[in-house]
Amino acid sequence: MAEHALPLLEAPQFHELAAPAHWRSIDFISDLHLHTQEPANFAAWQHYLESSTADAVIILGDLFEVWVGDDCLHSATASLQAPSFEDRCRSALHACAQRKPLYFMHGNRDFLVGPAALAACNMQLLPDPTVLTFGGVRYLLSHGDALCLADTDYQKFRTLVRSSAWQTEFLARPLAEREHMARSMRAQSEARKQLGGPWIDLDPQATAQWMHAARANHMIHGHTHEGADHAVAAQQGAGTRHVLCDWHADAAPPRAQVLRLSIDASAANKPHAQAQRLPLAAATAQ
């Protein structure tokens, strides 16, 4: 496998999140790519946040199609105009976080979500990667883009835009200029998609190294939009890599899915967590 996988994993830092004992279920979503041109996605997501029966919701990146800085949010008293799209998103997130813990991990589209936006939405930031312990099981959580090592052009871009120097320079630009730059980058990205190209998955060796270092037999991630489960050889027996689905609520049929970890209290030996993929109707059923 590619030798360039090894330097990435010399000293991985795994944040630890231990689920409280009273949690019985946790929902995972990612890659909604929310933006004004897909109102059906926003509506489906807002309904989900209002109705989810899980004890906590964890967003593993790319909630937004683009985030150009926390100053895109407006204070409640700043204007009497209709709220912006970003402010509508903030309201939906804040309302959900009033009822249950809401966690957010940066993706490749919304890595500029900062402390001000997190506070306004009442979300808790999860570093990438994080290890969740739930039902006696360790789950490695990541957006996933850092492990797509074969996409060398993207990895160079990722290194650049994640640097403090680039972010400081970009955020110092006027908001309107940043929004224009984001629209231009999005148009270029869409143009590249139309040209096609090889589908790039997570590097198997690098992924196995992360899971081994994290002492996790299971991994949950987004980024590739695949929406599938893969059996993997883990440190202690068989494991699973759960890939989250991207959302396109206006597709035919609609594409929107939630991965839910639930405590199986009926287990013969002891309660343990089990994963299931739920369509929105099932994820929000009372």
Short mmCIF file of C-alpha atoms in Angstrom, two decimals:
data_model
loop_
_atom_site.label_atom_id
_atom_site.label_comp_id
_atom_site.label_asym_id
_atom_site.label_seq_id
_atom_site.Cartn_x
_atom_site.Cartn_y
_atom_site.Cartn_z
CA MET A 1 0.00 0.00 0.00
CA ALA A 2 1.09 3.61 -0.46
CA GLU A 3 4.08 4.56 1.70
CA HIS A 4 2.78 8.11 2.11
CA ALA A 5 0.14 6.73 4.50
CA LEU A 6 2.68 6.24 7.28
CA PRO A 7 3.72 9.87 8.06
CA LEU A 8 0.07 10.80 8.51
CA LEU A 9 -0.23 8.26 11.31
CA GLU A 10 3.00 8.63 13.26
CA ALA A 11 1.29 10.15 16.31
CA PRO A 12 -2.49 10.33 15.85
CA GLN A 13 -4.32 12.30 18.51
CA PHE A 14 -7.61 10.69 19.45
CA HIS A 15 -10.08 12.75 21.42
CA GLU A 16 -12.16 10.56 23.76
CA LEU A 17 -15.93 10.91 24.16
CA ALA A 18 -17.61 8.63 26.69
CA ALA A 19 -21.39 8.43 26.29
CA PRO A 20 -23.28 8.95 29.56
CA ALA A 21 -24.84 5.81 31.02
CA HIS A 22 -28.40 7.04 30.41
CA TRP A 23 -27.95 7.38 26.63
CA ARG A 24 -29.78 4.60 24.79
CA SER A 25 -29.30 5.79 21.20
CA ILE A 26 -27.06 8.13 19.18
CA ASP A 27 -27.69 9.40 15.65
CA PHE A 28 -24.98 10.14 13.06
CA ILE A 29 -25.41 12.25 9.93
CA SER A 30 -23.02 13.93 7.51
CA ASP A 31 -22.64 15.38 4.04
CA LEU A 32 -25.94 17.24 3.85
CA HIS A 33 -24.17 20.10 2.03
CA LEU A 34 -26.90 22.53 3.04
CA HIS A 35 -27.27 25.59 0.84
CA THR A 36 -30.00 27.88 -0.41
CA GLN A 37 -30.45 26.12 -3.77
CA GLU A 38 -31.72 22.89 -2.18
CA PRO A 39 -34.64 23.89 0.08
CA ALA A 40 -35.91 20.29 0.24
CA ASN A 41 -32.71 19.24 1.97
CA PHE A 42 -33.05 22.01 4.52
CA ALA A 43 -36.70 21.16 5.20
CA ALA A 44 -35.96 17.45 5.65
CA TRP A 45 -33.02 18.20 7.93
CA GLN A 46 -35.00 20.71 10.00
CA HIS A 47 -37.81 18.19 10.45
CA TYR A 48 -35.28 15.54 11.46
CA LEU A 49 -33.71 17.80 14.12
CA GLU A 50 -37.16 18.61 15.50
CA SER A 51 -38.28 14.98 15.63
CA SER A 52 -35.27 12.73 16.20
CA THR A 53 -35.86 10.26 19.02
CA ALA A 54 -32.13 9.74 19.71
CA ASP A 55 -30.47 10.88 22.94
CA ALA A 56 -27.75 12.74 21.03
CA VAL A 57 -26.94 13.78 17.45
CA ILE A 58 -23.41 13.75 16.02
CA ILE A 59 -22.72 15.56 12.72
CA LEU A 60 -19.55 14.23 11.07
CA GLY A 61 -18.80 17.11 8.74
CA ASP A 62 -20.02 18.80 5.58
CA LEU A 63 -23.26 19.90 7.15
CA PHE A 64 -22.89 23.01 4.98
CA GLU A 65 -21.96 23.20 1.33
CA VAL A 66 -19.62 26.03 2.29
CA TRP A 67 -18.85 28.13 5.37
CA VAL A 68 -16.84 31.30 4.77
CA GLY A 69 -16.58 32.49 8.37
CA ASP A 70 -18.70 32.95 11.45
CA ASP A 71 -19.47 36.55 10.54
CA CYS A 72 -21.99 35.24 7.99
CA LEU A 73 -24.30 34.95 11.02
CA HIS A 74 -26.19 38.06 12.03
CA SER A 75 -27.15 39.00 15.55
CA ALA A 76 -30.84 38.87 16.37
CA THR A 77 -30.98 42.65 16.76
CA ALA A 78 -28.72 43.56 13.84
CA SER A 79 -31.44 43.71 11.24
CA LEU A 80 -35.19 43.61 10.87
CA GLN A 81 -34.85 41.87 7.52
CA ALA A 82 -35.72 38.23 6.98
CA PRO A 83 -33.11 35.91 8.51
CA SER A 84 -30.35 34.68 6.22
CA PHE A 85 -30.00 31.02 5.29
CA GLU A 86 -27.15 30.67 7.77
CA ASP A 87 -29.28 32.17 10.53
CA ARG A 88 -32.11 29.75 9.76
CA CYS A 89 -29.61 26.92 10.11
CA ARG A 90 -28.39 28.39 13.39
CA SER A 91 -31.96 28.55 14.73
CA ALA A 92 -32.63 24.89 13.82
CA LEU A 93 -29.40 23.72 15.45
CA HIS A 94 -29.87 25.81 18.58
CA ALA A 95 -33.43 24.55 19.05
CA CYS A 96 -32.25 20.93 18.73
CA ALA A 97 -29.39 21.50 21.16
CA GLN A 98 -31.88 22.76 23.75
CA ARG A 99 -33.36 19.23 23.83
CA LYS A 100 -30.33 16.97 23.42
CA PRO A 101 -26.53 17.15 23.07
CA LEU A 102 -25.48 18.15 19.57
CA TYR A 103 -21.94 17.50 18.35
CA PHE A 104 -20.19 18.78 15.24
CA MET A 105 -16.99 17.68 13.47
CA HIS A 106 -15.45 19.72 10.68
CA GLY A 107 -15.69 18.45 7.12
CA ASN A 108 -13.86 19.49 3.99
CA ARG A 109 -16.57 22.05 3.15
CA ASP A 110 -17.22 23.61 6.56
CA PHE A 111 -13.81 23.53 8.25
CA LEU A 112 -14.09 27.29 8.93
CA VAL A 113 -16.99 26.85 11.38
CA GLY A 114 -15.46 28.55 14.41
CA PRO A 115 -16.08 29.20 18.09
CA ALA A 116 -18.64 31.96 17.50
CA ALA A 117 -20.82 29.77 15.26
CA LEU A 118 -20.50 26.79 17.61
CA ALA A 119 -21.61 28.93 20.54
CA ALA A 120 -24.48 30.47 18.57
CA CYS A 121 -25.71 27.00 17.58
CA ASN A 122 -25.01 25.53 21.04
CA MET A 123 -22.99 22.74 19.37
CA GLN A 124 -20.03 20.95 20.90
CA LEU A 125 -16.98 20.55 18.67
CA LEU A 126 -15.49 17.09 18.17
CA PRO A 127 -11.88 16.98 16.97
CA ASP A 128 -11.14 14.74 13.99
CA PRO A 129 -10.53 11.92 14.88
CA THR A 130 -12.53 11.15 18.04
CA VAL A 131 -13.14 7.83 19.75
CA LEU A 132 -16.67 7.35 21.11
CA THR A 133 -17.27 4.75 23.80
CA PHE A 134 -20.90 3.62 23.85
CA GLY A 135 -22.41 0.38 25.12
CA GLY A 136 -18.98 -0.95 25.96
CA VAL A 137 -17.79 -0.53 22.36
CA ARG A 138 -15.19 1.90 20.98
CA TYR A 139 -16.10 3.65 17.70
CA LEU A 140 -13.57 5.69 15.73
CA LEU A 141 -15.29 8.81 14.37
CA SER A 142 -13.91 10.91 11.50
CA HIS A 143 -15.12 12.94 8.56
CA GLY A 144 -12.90 10.69 6.46
CA ASP A 145 -11.22 13.08 4.04
CA ALA A 146 -7.82 12.89 5.76
CA LEU A 147 -7.64 9.18 4.88
CA CYS A 148 -8.37 9.55 1.14
CA LEU A 149 -4.66 9.47 0.42
CA ALA A 150 -4.92 8.58 -3.25
CA ASP A 151 -6.51 11.99 -3.89
CA THR A 152 -3.14 13.73 -3.80
CA ASP A 153 -4.37 17.04 -5.25
CA TYR A 154 -7.00 17.29 -2.53
CA GLN A 155 -4.50 16.38 0.20
CA LYS A 156 -2.27 19.26 -0.90
CA PHE A 157 -5.28 21.61 -0.90
CA ARG A 158 -6.35 20.31 2.53
CA THR A 159 -2.93 20.98 4.00
CA LEU A 160 -3.01 24.51 2.63
CA VAL A 161 -6.48 25.54 3.78
CA ARG A 162 -6.15 23.95 7.22
CA SER A 163 -3.06 26.05 7.95
CA SER A 164 -3.51 28.97 10.35
CA ALA A 165 -1.74 31.32 7.91
CA TRP A 166 -4.18 30.60 5.07
CA GLN A 167 -7.21 30.85 7.32
CA THR A 168 -6.07 34.12 8.89
CA GLU A 169 -5.51 35.65 5.45
CA PHE A 170 -8.81 34.34 4.06
CA LEU A 171 -10.91 35.46 7.05
CA ALA A 172 -9.36 38.94 6.89
CA ARG A 173 -10.99 39.48 3.49
CA PRO A 174 -14.40 41.20 3.30
CA LEU A 175 -17.37 38.85 3.68
CA ALA A 176 -18.67 39.60 0.18
CA GLU A 177 -15.29 38.73 -1.34
CA ARG A 178 -15.15 35.45 0.60
CA GLU A 179 -18.64 34.56 -0.56
CA HIS A 180 -17.66 35.27 -4.17
CA MET A 181 -14.55 33.10 -3.82
CA ALA A 182 -16.64 30.29 -2.35
CA ARG A 183 -19.11 30.43 -5.25
CA SER A 184 -16.23 30.26 -7.69
CA MET A 185 -14.63 27.28 -5.93
CA ARG A 186 -17.99 25.51 -5.79
CA ALA A 187 -18.51 26.05 -9.53
CA GLN A 188 -15.06 24.63 -10.24
CA SER A 189 -15.81 21.62 -8.03
CA GLU A 190 -19.07 20.95 -9.84
CA ALA A 191 -17.30 21.23 -13.19
CA ARG A 192 -14.74 18.63 -12.11
CA LYS A 193 -17.55 16.29 -11.05
CA GLN A 194 -19.11 16.55 -14.50
CA LEU A 195 -15.83 15.44 -16.05
CA GLY A 196 -15.94 12.27 -14.02
CA GLY A 197 -12.88 10.46 -12.74
CA PRO A 198 -11.96 7.60 -10.44
CA TRP A 199 -13.89 7.17 -7.21
CA ILE A 200 -11.49 7.46 -4.28
CA ASP A 201 -12.15 5.62 -1.03
CA LEU A 202 -10.28 5.70 2.26
CA ASP A 203 -6.82 4.16 2.15
CA PRO A 204 -7.23 0.64 3.64
CA GLN A 205 -3.83 0.49 5.33
CA ALA A 206 -4.08 3.98 6.81
CA THR A 207 -7.62 3.27 8.02
CA ALA A 208 -6.51 0.04 9.68
CA GLN A 209 -3.62 1.89 11.36
CA TRP A 210 -5.99 4.51 12.76
CA MET A 211 -8.39 1.88 14.06
CA HIS A 212 -5.56 -0.12 15.63
CA ALA A 213 -4.07 2.96 17.31
CA ALA A 214 -7.52 3.96 18.59
CA ARG A 215 -8.23 0.41 19.87
CA ALA A 216 -11.51 0.57 17.96
CA ASN A 217 -13.06 -2.33 16.08
CA HIS A 218 -15.58 -0.05 14.38
CA MET A 219 -15.36 3.21 12.47
CA ILE A 220 -18.03 5.73 11.42
CA HIS A 221 -17.25 8.36 8.80
CA GLY A 222 -18.65 10.39 5.92
CA HIS A 223 -17.04 12.23 2.98
CA THR A 224 -17.30 9.50 0.32
CA HIS A 225 -21.15 9.63 0.27
CA GLU A 226 -21.25 5.86 -0.16
CA GLY A 227 -23.81 4.95 2.52
CA ALA A 228 -22.61 1.38 3.08
CA ASP A 229 -21.15 -0.95 5.69
CA HIS A 230 -17.84 -2.75 5.16
CA ALA A 231 -16.47 -5.67 7.14
CA VAL A 232 -12.89 -5.00 8.26
CA ALA A 233 -10.25 -7.03 10.04
CA ALA A 234 -9.93 -5.28 13.39
CA GLN A 235 -7.57 -5.61 16.34
CA GLN A 236 -9.89 -7.93 18.24
CA GLY A 237 -11.86 -9.97 15.74
CA ALA A 238 -14.16 -8.70 13.02
CA GLY A 239 -15.03 -5.04 12.77
CA THR A 240 -17.14 -2.72 10.64
CA ARG A 241 -16.60 0.52 8.76
CA HIS A 242 -19.91 2.40 8.62
CA VAL A 243 -19.97 5.00 5.81
CA LEU A 244 -22.61 7.70 6.16
CA CYS A 245 -24.93 8.63 3.31
CA ASP A 246 -25.09 12.07 1.73
CA TRP A 247 -28.50 13.75 1.57
CA HIS A 248 -30.53 14.67 -1.53
CA ALA A 249 -34.09 15.00 -0.29
CA ASP A 250 -35.42 16.09 -3.68
CA ALA A 251 -33.96 13.11 -5.56
CA ALA A 252 -36.17 10.30 -6.88
CA PRO A 253 -36.22 8.34 -4.66
CA PRO A 254 -35.12 10.70 -1.87
CA ARG A 255 -31.63 10.05 -0.54
CA ALA A 256 -31.48 10.82 3.19
CA GLN A 257 -30.41 8.41 5.86
CA VAL A 258 -29.45 8.29 9.54
CA LEU A 259 -27.07 5.84 11.16
CA ARG A 260 -28.31 5.05 14.67
CA LEU A 261 -26.39 3.27 17.40
CA SER A 262 -28.78 1.78 19.93
CA ILE A 263 -28.30 -0.17 23.13
CA ASP A 264 -29.69 -3.68 22.70
CA ALA A 265 -31.05 -4.33 26.18
CA SER A 266 -32.29 -7.79 25.16
CA ALA A 267 -28.78 -9.12 24.48
CA ALA A 268 -28.20 -12.49 26.10
CA ASN A 269 -24.92 -11.63 27.83
CA LYS A 270 -24.99 -7.88 28.42
CA PRO A 271 -26.43 -4.81 26.75
CA HIS A 272 -24.36 -3.67 23.78
CA ALA A 273 -24.61 -1.16 20.97
CA GLN A 274 -25.85 -2.12 17.54
CA ALA A 275 -25.95 -0.02 14.37
CA GLN A 276 -28.82 0.32 11.94
CA ARG A 277 -29.48 2.55 8.96
CA LEU A 278 -32.78 4.40 9.16
CA PRO A 279 -34.71 6.39 6.58
CA LEU A 280 -35.90 9.73 7.94
CA ALA A 281 -39.42 8.44 8.61
CA ALA A 282 -38.06 5.76 10.92
CA ALA A 283 -35.51 8.06 12.57
CA THR A 284 -38.23 10.52 13.56
CA ALA A 285 -41.01 8.09 14.47
CA GLN A 286 -42.38 8.56 17.95
#
